[in-house]
Amino acid sequence: MTSVDNHTALFSSDELEGLFGQYSIFRRIALGVSGGADSMALLYLMKQWCLQAGKHAPALYAFTVDHGLRKEAEHEAAGVARYCAHIDVPHKILNWVGDKPSSNVQSEAREARFALLRKAAEESSCEALFLAHHLEDQAETFLTRLARGSGVYGLAGMRPERELDGIHLCRPLLNVSKVRLKAVLTDARVPWFEDPSNDDTQYTRVKFRKAQKRLDKLGLTALKLADTAQRMTRAADALDTWVDEVAEKSCTFHSAGPVRFDSSCLEYLPDEIGLRLIARLIRYVSGAAYTPRLAKLQSVVETLSCDEGARAATLGGVQFARAKPHDESIWFCFREAGRMGLPNISVQPGDEGVWDARWQFFASSSAEPFRIACVHDAQIGDFELEIPTNWPKSAFLTTPVIVFADGVSYMPWKKIGRTPAAAEVRSRISGISMAPVRKTF
């Protein structure tokens, strides 16, 4: 492990409370700890805050991902484990198994790391996952997205906190410089590892990191870039408030997932609001983590804005279908099956997971085996009788259905009636829970 000679005072009690006090609402917190200076500082500082908070502090759980990309990674993970044992924080090493990418390595590794950390957090009943991104990381994110031509939302950078599929993702160190974090570790005699890939200029983020000294001379310091990102965050939040108000008036959200959208609102909305509205519709309906690129969004918005002509559009796994000719401004947005179709999975008692990134399921130990498919694949005979008034059949073909071994089925978005047959279904699904992953727009 490495240390640095830079004597900066440790964080005061008030500073620790300012950084972490708002998180005392959580009972259990997961920490992503790679062994680098940033994450080791997060681990150390949060442990100090917990000791300061006493019995009101949440429990900490540390996780280290070994990507299997560097031979030193196993040794580094073991070093983190030893330090966690020293400060009495439970620790687990998570391994990225399977074939590794030959290109876009950092991006793929980042996604795999987050997926492993998120799953580990859930399995440990943690309400939040903390990551150690700091001031310079925020500045690099801003520059990287600026180079891509990102708009307001991209330039807003990383948020200190957001909720993602039921877990809080927190970055409490975004306003703290890496120099300060390293100095804290040195003063506290906490070791860390240096990852050589952080100096490899084949990666875009490293190039911007290397350029920061030249940017400092021009006044574009990491602090100023991060401040600009924060201002963009405020602007993005203001736009989102506007989008929420428009969506409330122009969208009808069905509990099964489809949305009925009145596109006449696009006639008077500023372009940015219209684009953001459609982007959020696509994420809501598809369950995707990210929105499509701007150019593709613009094309869909143009289609939806036309009074005549196109009757359908598809983007990001979502199909937009225009209503009947007498109501040209009404569109139905629903999940597209695509060429590969939708998942058809078998569920055993005790299983839990997510179907098609949209529906979370859980089967208790008392539940009987079943499978989850989309309505179209299950070929339910009386499905058309279940279609809500003023909605097309096509909007519900890609909604989920639970199918038991004997063919009895249940659509989790439908209310169960009071007939004898319905009573039997109610009894059989008593140990099964299935609900949308995203319940809000």
Coordinates of C-alpha atoms in Angstrom, one line a residue:
M1 CA 0.0 0.0 0.0
T2 CA 1.0 3.6 -0.5
S3 CA 1.1 6.7 1.6
V4 CA 1.7 10.4 1.0
D5 CA 3.6 13.1 2.9
N6 CA 1.0 15.9 3.2
H7 CA -0.1 17.0 6.7
T8 CA -3.6 18.3 6.6
A9 CA -5.8 18.3 9.7
L10 CA -8.2 15.4 10.0
F11 CA -11.9 16.2 9.5
S12 CA -13.5 17.8 12.6
S13 CA -16.6 16.4 14.3
D14 CA -18.7 19.2 12.6
E15 CA -17.3 18.3 9.2
L16 CA -18.0 14.7 9.6
E17 CA -21.6 15.5 10.7
G18 CA -21.9 17.8 7.7
L19 CA -20.7 15.1 5.3
F20 CA -22.7 12.1 6.7
G21 CA -25.2 13.4 9.3
Q22 CA -28.1 13.3 6.8
Y23 CA -27.5 9.5 6.3
S24 CA -28.4 8.6 9.9
I25 CA -31.8 7.7 8.5
F26 CA -30.3 4.4 7.1
R27 CA -30.0 1.3 9.2
R28 CA -27.4 -0.4 6.9
I29 CA -25.0 1.1 4.4
A30 CA -23.0 -0.6 1.8
L31 CA -19.6 0.9 0.8
G32 CA -17.8 0.2 -2.5
V33 CA -14.1 0.0 -1.4
S34 CA -11.6 -0.7 -4.2
G35 CA -8.5 -0.1 -2.0
G36 CA -7.7 3.2 -3.7
A37 CA -7.2 6.4 -1.8
D38 CA -10.7 7.6 -2.5
S39 CA -12.6 4.6 -1.3
M40 CA -10.3 4.0 1.7
A41 CA -10.9 7.6 2.8
L42 CA -14.6 7.0 2.5
L43 CA -14.4 3.9 4.6
Y44 CA -12.2 5.6 7.2
L45 CA -14.3 8.8 7.4
M46 CA -17.6 6.9 7.6
K47 CA -16.2 4.7 10.4
Q48 CA -15.1 7.8 12.3
W49 CA -18.6 9.3 11.9
C50 CA -20.3 6.1 13.1
L51 CA -18.1 6.0 16.2
Q52 CA -19.0 9.7 16.8
A53 CA -22.7 9.0 16.2
G54 CA -22.7 6.0 18.6
K55 CA -25.8 3.9 18.9
H56 CA -27.7 6.0 16.3
A57 CA -25.1 5.2 13.6
P58 CA -26.0 2.8 10.8
A59 CA -24.2 -0.5 10.3
L60 CA -21.4 -0.4 7.6
Y61 CA -20.7 -3.2 5.1
A62 CA -17.8 -3.0 2.8
F63 CA -17.5 -4.7 -0.6
T64 CA -14.5 -5.0 -2.9
V65 CA -14.9 -6.0 -6.6
D66 CA -12.1 -8.0 -8.1
H67 CA -12.6 -7.6 -11.9
G68 CA -9.9 -10.2 -12.7
L69 CA -8.3 -7.8 -15.1
R70 CA -5.0 -7.2 -13.1
K71 CA -2.9 -9.7 -11.3
E72 CA -2.5 -7.3 -8.3
A73 CA -6.3 -7.0 -7.8
E74 CA -6.5 -10.2 -5.6
H75 CA -3.7 -8.8 -3.3
E76 CA -5.4 -5.4 -3.1
A77 CA -8.8 -6.9 -2.2
A78 CA -7.1 -9.0 0.6
G79 CA -5.5 -5.8 1.9
V80 CA -8.9 -4.1 2.1
A81 CA -10.2 -7.1 3.9
R82 CA -7.5 -6.9 6.5
Y83 CA -8.1 -3.3 7.1
C84 CA -11.9 -3.8 7.4
A85 CA -11.2 -6.6 10.0
H86 CA -8.9 -4.1 11.9
I87 CA -11.7 -1.5 12.2
D88 CA -14.5 -4.1 12.7
V89 CA -16.4 -3.5 9.4
P90 CA -17.8 -6.7 7.7
H91 CA -16.2 -7.1 4.3
K92 CA -16.8 -9.3 1.2
I93 CA -14.9 -9.7 -2.0
L94 CA -17.0 -9.8 -5.2
N95 CA -15.6 -11.5 -8.3
W96 CA -16.5 -10.5 -11.8
V97 CA -16.7 -13.9 -13.5
G98 CA -17.1 -14.7 -17.2
D99 CA -15.5 -13.4 -20.4
K100 CA -13.9 -10.0 -20.2
P101 CA -14.3 -7.3 -22.9
S102 CA -11.5 -6.7 -25.4
S103 CA -12.7 -3.1 -25.9
N104 CA -14.3 -0.3 -23.9
V105 CA -12.8 -2.1 -20.9
Q106 CA -13.3 0.7 -18.3
S107 CA -16.9 1.3 -19.1
E108 CA -17.8 -2.4 -19.1
A109 CA -15.8 -2.9 -15.8
R110 CA -17.6 0.1 -14.3
E111 CA -21.1 -1.3 -15.2
A112 CA -20.1 -4.8 -13.9
R113 CA -18.7 -3.3 -10.7
F114 CA -21.9 -1.3 -10.0
A115 CA -24.1 -4.4 -10.7
L116 CA -22.1 -6.5 -8.3
L117 CA -22.1 -3.8 -5.6
R118 CA -25.8 -3.2 -6.0
K119 CA -26.7 -6.9 -5.7
A120 CA -24.4 -7.3 -2.7
A121 CA -26.0 -4.3 -1.0
E122 CA -29.5 -5.8 -1.5
E123 CA -28.4 -9.2 -0.3
S124 CA -27.1 -7.6 2.9
S125 CA -30.4 -5.6 3.4
C126 CA -28.6 -2.3 2.9
E127 CA -30.8 0.6 2.0
A128 CA -28.0 2.6 0.5
L129 CA -24.8 2.1 -1.6
F130 CA -22.0 4.7 -1.0
L131 CA -19.4 5.4 -3.6
A132 CA -16.2 7.5 -3.2
H133 CA -16.4 9.9 -6.2
H134 CA -14.7 13.2 -5.2
L135 CA -14.3 16.7 -6.5
E136 CA -11.9 15.9 -9.3
D137 CA -14.1 13.0 -10.4
Q138 CA -16.9 15.4 -10.8
A139 CA -14.8 17.8 -12.8
E140 CA -13.6 14.9 -15.1
T141 CA -17.2 13.8 -15.6
F142 CA -18.2 17.4 -16.6
L143 CA -15.3 17.6 -19.1
T144 CA -16.0 14.2 -20.6
R145 CA -19.6 14.9 -21.1
L146 CA -18.9 18.4 -22.5
A147 CA -16.6 16.8 -25.1
R148 CA -19.5 14.5 -26.1
G149 CA -21.8 17.5 -26.6
S150 CA -24.1 16.7 -23.7
G151 CA -26.9 19.1 -22.7
V152 CA -28.1 20.3 -19.3
Y153 CA -28.7 16.9 -17.8
G154 CA -25.4 15.4 -18.9
L155 CA -23.4 18.5 -17.7
A156 CA -25.2 18.3 -14.3
G157 CA -22.6 15.5 -13.6
M158 CA -23.0 13.1 -10.7
R159 CA -25.6 13.8 -8.1
P160 CA -24.7 13.4 -4.4
E161 CA -27.8 11.2 -3.9
R162 CA -30.4 9.5 -6.1
E163 CA -32.6 6.5 -5.9
L164 CA -32.1 3.7 -8.4
D165 CA -34.5 0.8 -8.4
G166 CA -35.2 0.9 -4.7
I167 CA -31.7 1.6 -3.4
H168 CA -30.2 5.0 -2.6
L169 CA -27.0 5.7 -4.4
C170 CA -24.9 8.2 -2.4
R171 CA -21.7 10.1 -3.2
P172 CA -21.0 12.2 -0.1
L173 CA -17.4 13.2 -1.1
L174 CA -18.2 15.1 -4.3
N175 CA -17.1 18.4 -2.8
V176 CA -13.9 17.0 -1.2
S177 CA -10.6 17.1 -3.1
K178 CA -8.5 14.1 -3.6
V179 CA -5.5 15.9 -2.1
R180 CA -7.5 16.3 1.1
L181 CA -8.6 12.7 1.1
K182 CA -5.0 11.5 0.7
A183 CA -3.8 13.8 3.5
V184 CA -6.5 12.4 5.8
L185 CA -5.3 8.9 5.2
T186 CA -1.7 9.9 5.8
D187 CA -2.5 11.7 9.0
A188 CA -4.5 8.7 10.2
R189 CA -1.9 6.2 9.0
V190 CA -4.4 4.4 6.7
P191 CA -2.7 2.7 3.7
W192 CA -4.1 2.5 0.2
F193 CA -3.2 1.1 -3.2
E194 CA -2.4 2.9 -6.4
D195 CA -4.1 1.5 -9.6
P196 CA -1.7 1.9 -12.6
S197 CA -4.6 2.2 -14.9
N198 CA -5.3 5.6 -13.4
D199 CA -2.2 6.9 -15.3
D200 CA -3.0 5.1 -18.6
T201 CA -3.7 7.8 -21.2
Q202 CA -5.5 5.4 -23.5
Y203 CA -8.5 6.1 -21.3
T204 CA -10.4 9.3 -21.9
R205 CA -10.9 10.2 -18.3
V206 CA -7.2 9.9 -17.7
K207 CA -6.5 12.3 -20.5
F208 CA -8.7 14.9 -19.0
R209 CA -7.1 14.3 -15.6
K210 CA -3.7 14.9 -17.1
A211 CA -5.0 18.1 -18.7
Q212 CA -6.3 19.5 -15.5
K213 CA -3.0 21.3 -14.6
R214 CA -3.1 23.2 -17.9
L215 CA -6.8 24.0 -17.4
D216 CA -6.0 25.3 -13.9
K217 CA -3.8 28.0 -15.4
L218 CA -6.8 29.1 -17.5
G219 CA -9.0 29.3 -14.5
L220 CA -10.9 26.1 -15.2
T221 CA -10.1 24.5 -11.9
A222 CA -11.7 21.3 -10.7
L223 CA -13.6 23.4 -8.1
K224 CA -15.0 25.8 -10.7
L225 CA -16.0 22.9 -13.0
A226 CA -17.7 21.1 -10.2
D227 CA -19.5 24.3 -9.2
T228 CA -20.7 24.6 -12.8
A229 CA -22.0 21.1 -12.7
Q230 CA -23.9 21.9 -9.5
R231 CA -25.5 24.9 -11.2
M232 CA -26.5 22.7 -14.1
T233 CA -28.0 20.3 -11.6
R234 CA -30.2 23.1 -10.3
A235 CA -31.2 23.9 -13.9
A236 CA -32.0 20.2 -14.6
D237 CA -34.1 20.0 -11.4
A238 CA -36.1 23.1 -12.5
L239 CA -36.7 21.5 -16.0
D240 CA -37.8 18.3 -14.4
T241 CA -40.4 20.1 -12.3
W242 CA -41.8 21.6 -15.5
V243 CA -41.8 18.1 -17.1
D244 CA -43.6 16.7 -14.1
E245 CA -46.4 19.3 -14.5
V246 CA -46.7 18.6 -18.2
A247 CA -46.8 14.9 -17.7
E248 CA -49.6 15.2 -15.1
K249 CA -51.8 16.9 -17.6
S250 CA -50.8 15.0 -20.8
C251 CA -50.1 11.4 -19.7
T252 CA -52.3 8.7 -18.3
F253 CA -50.3 5.9 -16.6
H254 CA -51.7 2.4 -16.5
S255 CA -50.6 0.2 -13.6
A256 CA -49.5 -2.4 -16.2
G257 CA -46.9 -0.1 -17.6
P258 CA -48.3 1.5 -20.8
V259 CA -48.9 5.2 -21.1
R260 CA -51.5 7.2 -23.1
F261 CA -49.9 10.4 -24.2
D262 CA -51.6 13.6 -25.6
S263 CA -48.9 15.0 -28.0
S264 CA -50.7 18.2 -28.5
C265 CA -48.7 19.6 -25.6
L266 CA -45.6 19.5 -27.8
E267 CA -46.9 22.4 -29.9
Y268 CA -46.4 24.9 -27.1
L269 CA -43.5 23.4 -25.1
P270 CA -39.9 24.5 -25.5
D271 CA -37.8 21.9 -27.3
E272 CA -35.9 21.0 -24.2
I273 CA -39.0 20.2 -22.2
G274 CA -40.5 18.2 -25.0
L275 CA -37.3 16.2 -25.4
R276 CA -37.0 15.5 -21.7
L277 CA -40.7 14.5 -21.5
I278 CA -40.3 11.8 -24.2
A279 CA -36.9 10.7 -22.7
R280 CA -38.5 10.1 -19.4
L281 CA -41.5 8.3 -21.0
I282 CA -39.1 5.9 -22.7
R283 CA -37.3 5.2 -19.4
Y284 CA -40.5 4.7 -17.5
V285 CA -42.0 2.3 -20.0
S286 CA -38.9 0.3 -20.9
G287 CA -37.2 0.2 -17.4
A288 CA -33.9 1.3 -19.0
A289 CA -31.3 2.9 -16.8
Y290 CA -30.4 5.5 -19.4
T291 CA -32.2 7.6 -22.0
P292 CA -31.4 7.4 -25.8
R293 CA -29.1 9.8 -27.5
L294 CA -30.4 13.3 -28.3
A295 CA -30.4 12.9 -32.1
K296 CA -32.7 9.8 -31.9
L297 CA -35.0 11.5 -29.4
Q298 CA -35.4 14.5 -31.7
S299 CA -36.5 12.2 -34.5
V300 CA -39.2 10.7 -32.3
V301 CA -40.4 14.0 -31.0
E302 CA -40.8 15.2 -34.6
T303 CA -42.9 12.2 -35.4
L304 CA -45.1 12.6 -32.4
S305 CA -45.6 16.3 -33.2
C306 CA -46.9 15.7 -36.8
D307 CA -50.6 16.0 -37.2
E308 CA -50.6 13.5 -40.1
G309 CA -48.4 10.9 -41.6
A310 CA -46.5 8.4 -39.4
R311 CA -48.7 6.1 -37.2
A312 CA -45.9 4.6 -35.2
A313 CA -42.3 5.1 -33.9
T314 CA -39.9 2.9 -31.9
L315 CA -37.0 3.9 -29.7
G316 CA -35.2 2.4 -26.7
G317 CA -37.4 -0.7 -26.5
V318 CA -40.6 1.4 -26.5
Q319 CA -43.2 1.6 -29.3
F320 CA -45.3 4.7 -29.9
A321 CA -48.6 3.9 -31.7
R322 CA -51.0 6.7 -32.8
A323 CA -54.6 6.3 -31.8
K324 CA -57.4 6.1 -34.3
P325 CA -57.5 8.7 -37.1
H326 CA -60.2 10.8 -35.4
D327 CA -57.9 11.5 -32.5
E328 CA -54.5 12.3 -34.1
S329 CA -52.9 13.7 -31.0
I330 CA -53.2 10.6 -28.8
W331 CA -50.4 8.2 -28.7
F332 CA -50.0 4.9 -26.8
C333 CA -46.5 4.1 -25.4
F334 CA -45.7 0.6 -24.4
R335 CA -42.9 -1.9 -24.2
E336 CA -41.8 -3.4 -27.5
A337 CA -41.1 -7.1 -27.7
G338 CA -38.3 -6.6 -30.3
R339 CA -36.7 -9.3 -32.4
M340 CA -35.4 -11.2 -29.4
G341 CA -38.7 -11.2 -27.6
L342 CA -39.1 -10.8 -23.8
P343 CA -37.9 -13.1 -21.0
N344 CA -39.7 -16.3 -20.2
I345 CA -38.3 -17.5 -16.9
S346 CA -39.1 -20.3 -14.5
V347 CA -39.5 -19.4 -10.8
Q348 CA -39.0 -21.8 -8.0
P349 CA -40.1 -21.3 -4.3
G350 CA -37.8 -18.9 -2.6
D351 CA -36.7 -17.2 -5.9
E352 CA -36.6 -13.5 -6.3
G353 CA -35.5 -11.1 -9.0
V354 CA -36.5 -8.7 -11.8
W355 CA -38.3 -9.5 -15.0
D356 CA -37.5 -7.5 -18.0
A357 CA -36.0 -4.7 -15.9
R358 CA -39.6 -3.6 -15.2
W359 CA -41.2 -6.0 -12.6
Q360 CA -39.7 -7.2 -9.4
F361 CA -40.9 -10.6 -8.2
F362 CA -40.6 -12.7 -5.1
A363 CA -41.8 -16.3 -4.4
S364 CA -42.1 -17.4 -0.8
S365 CA -40.9 -20.8 0.2
S366 CA -44.6 -21.8 0.3
A367 CA -45.3 -20.8 -3.3
E368 CA -45.7 -23.4 -6.1
P369 CA -43.4 -23.2 -9.1
F370 CA -44.5 -21.0 -12.0
R371 CA -43.1 -19.1 -14.9
I372 CA -43.2 -15.5 -15.9
A373 CA -43.8 -14.6 -19.6
C374 CA -45.3 -11.8 -21.5
V375 CA -49.0 -11.9 -22.3
H376 CA -48.3 -12.4 -26.0
D377 CA -46.2 -15.5 -25.5
A378 CA -48.5 -17.0 -22.9
Q379 CA -51.4 -16.8 -25.4
I380 CA -54.1 -16.2 -22.8
G381 CA -57.5 -17.1 -24.3
D382 CA -59.7 -14.5 -22.6
F383 CA -57.0 -11.8 -22.7
E384 CA -59.1 -9.5 -24.9
L385 CA -61.8 -9.4 -22.2
E386 CA -59.3 -7.8 -19.9
I387 CA -58.3 -4.8 -22.1
P388 CA -59.2 -1.5 -20.4
T389 CA -61.6 0.8 -22.2
N390 CA -60.0 3.2 -24.7
W391 CA -56.7 1.3 -24.7
P392 CA -55.4 -0.9 -27.6
K393 CA -54.8 -4.6 -27.2
S394 CA -51.2 -4.1 -28.5
A395 CA -50.3 -2.0 -25.5
F396 CA -50.7 -4.9 -23.1
L397 CA -49.2 -7.8 -25.1
T398 CA -45.8 -7.2 -23.5
T399 CA -47.1 -7.0 -19.9
P400 CA -46.1 -9.8 -17.6
V401 CA -48.2 -12.8 -16.7
I402 CA -47.7 -15.6 -14.2
V403 CA -48.4 -19.1 -15.5
F404 CA -48.6 -22.2 -13.4
A405 CA -47.7 -25.7 -14.6
D406 CA -51.4 -26.6 -15.2
G407 CA -51.9 -23.6 -17.4
V408 CA -53.8 -21.4 -14.9
S409 CA -52.6 -17.8 -15.3
Y410 CA -52.7 -14.5 -13.5
M411 CA -51.9 -11.0 -14.7
P412 CA -50.4 -9.2 -11.7
W413 CA -51.7 -5.8 -13.0
K414 CA -55.3 -7.0 -12.9
K415 CA -57.7 -7.0 -10.0
I416 CA -59.0 -10.4 -9.0
G417 CA -62.7 -10.8 -9.2
R418 CA -65.0 -12.6 -6.7
T419 CA -65.9 -15.7 -8.8
P420 CA -65.0 -19.2 -7.6
A421 CA -62.3 -19.4 -10.2
A422 CA -60.9 -16.1 -9.1
A423 CA -60.8 -17.3 -5.5
E424 CA -58.7 -20.3 -6.6
V425 CA -56.2 -17.9 -8.3
R426 CA -56.1 -15.7 -5.2
S427 CA -55.2 -18.7 -3.1
R428 CA -52.4 -19.9 -5.5
I429 CA -50.7 -16.5 -5.7
S430 CA -50.8 -15.8 -2.0
G431 CA -47.1 -16.5 -1.7
I432 CA -46.2 -14.5 -4.8
S433 CA -45.3 -10.8 -5.0
M434 CA -44.9 -9.0 -8.3
A435 CA -44.8 -5.2 -8.7
P436 CA -43.3 -2.6 -11.0
V437 CA -39.7 -1.7 -10.3
R438 CA -40.4 2.0 -11.0
K439 CA -43.7 3.1 -9.5
T440 CA -43.2 6.8 -10.3
F441 CA -42.6 8.8 -13.4

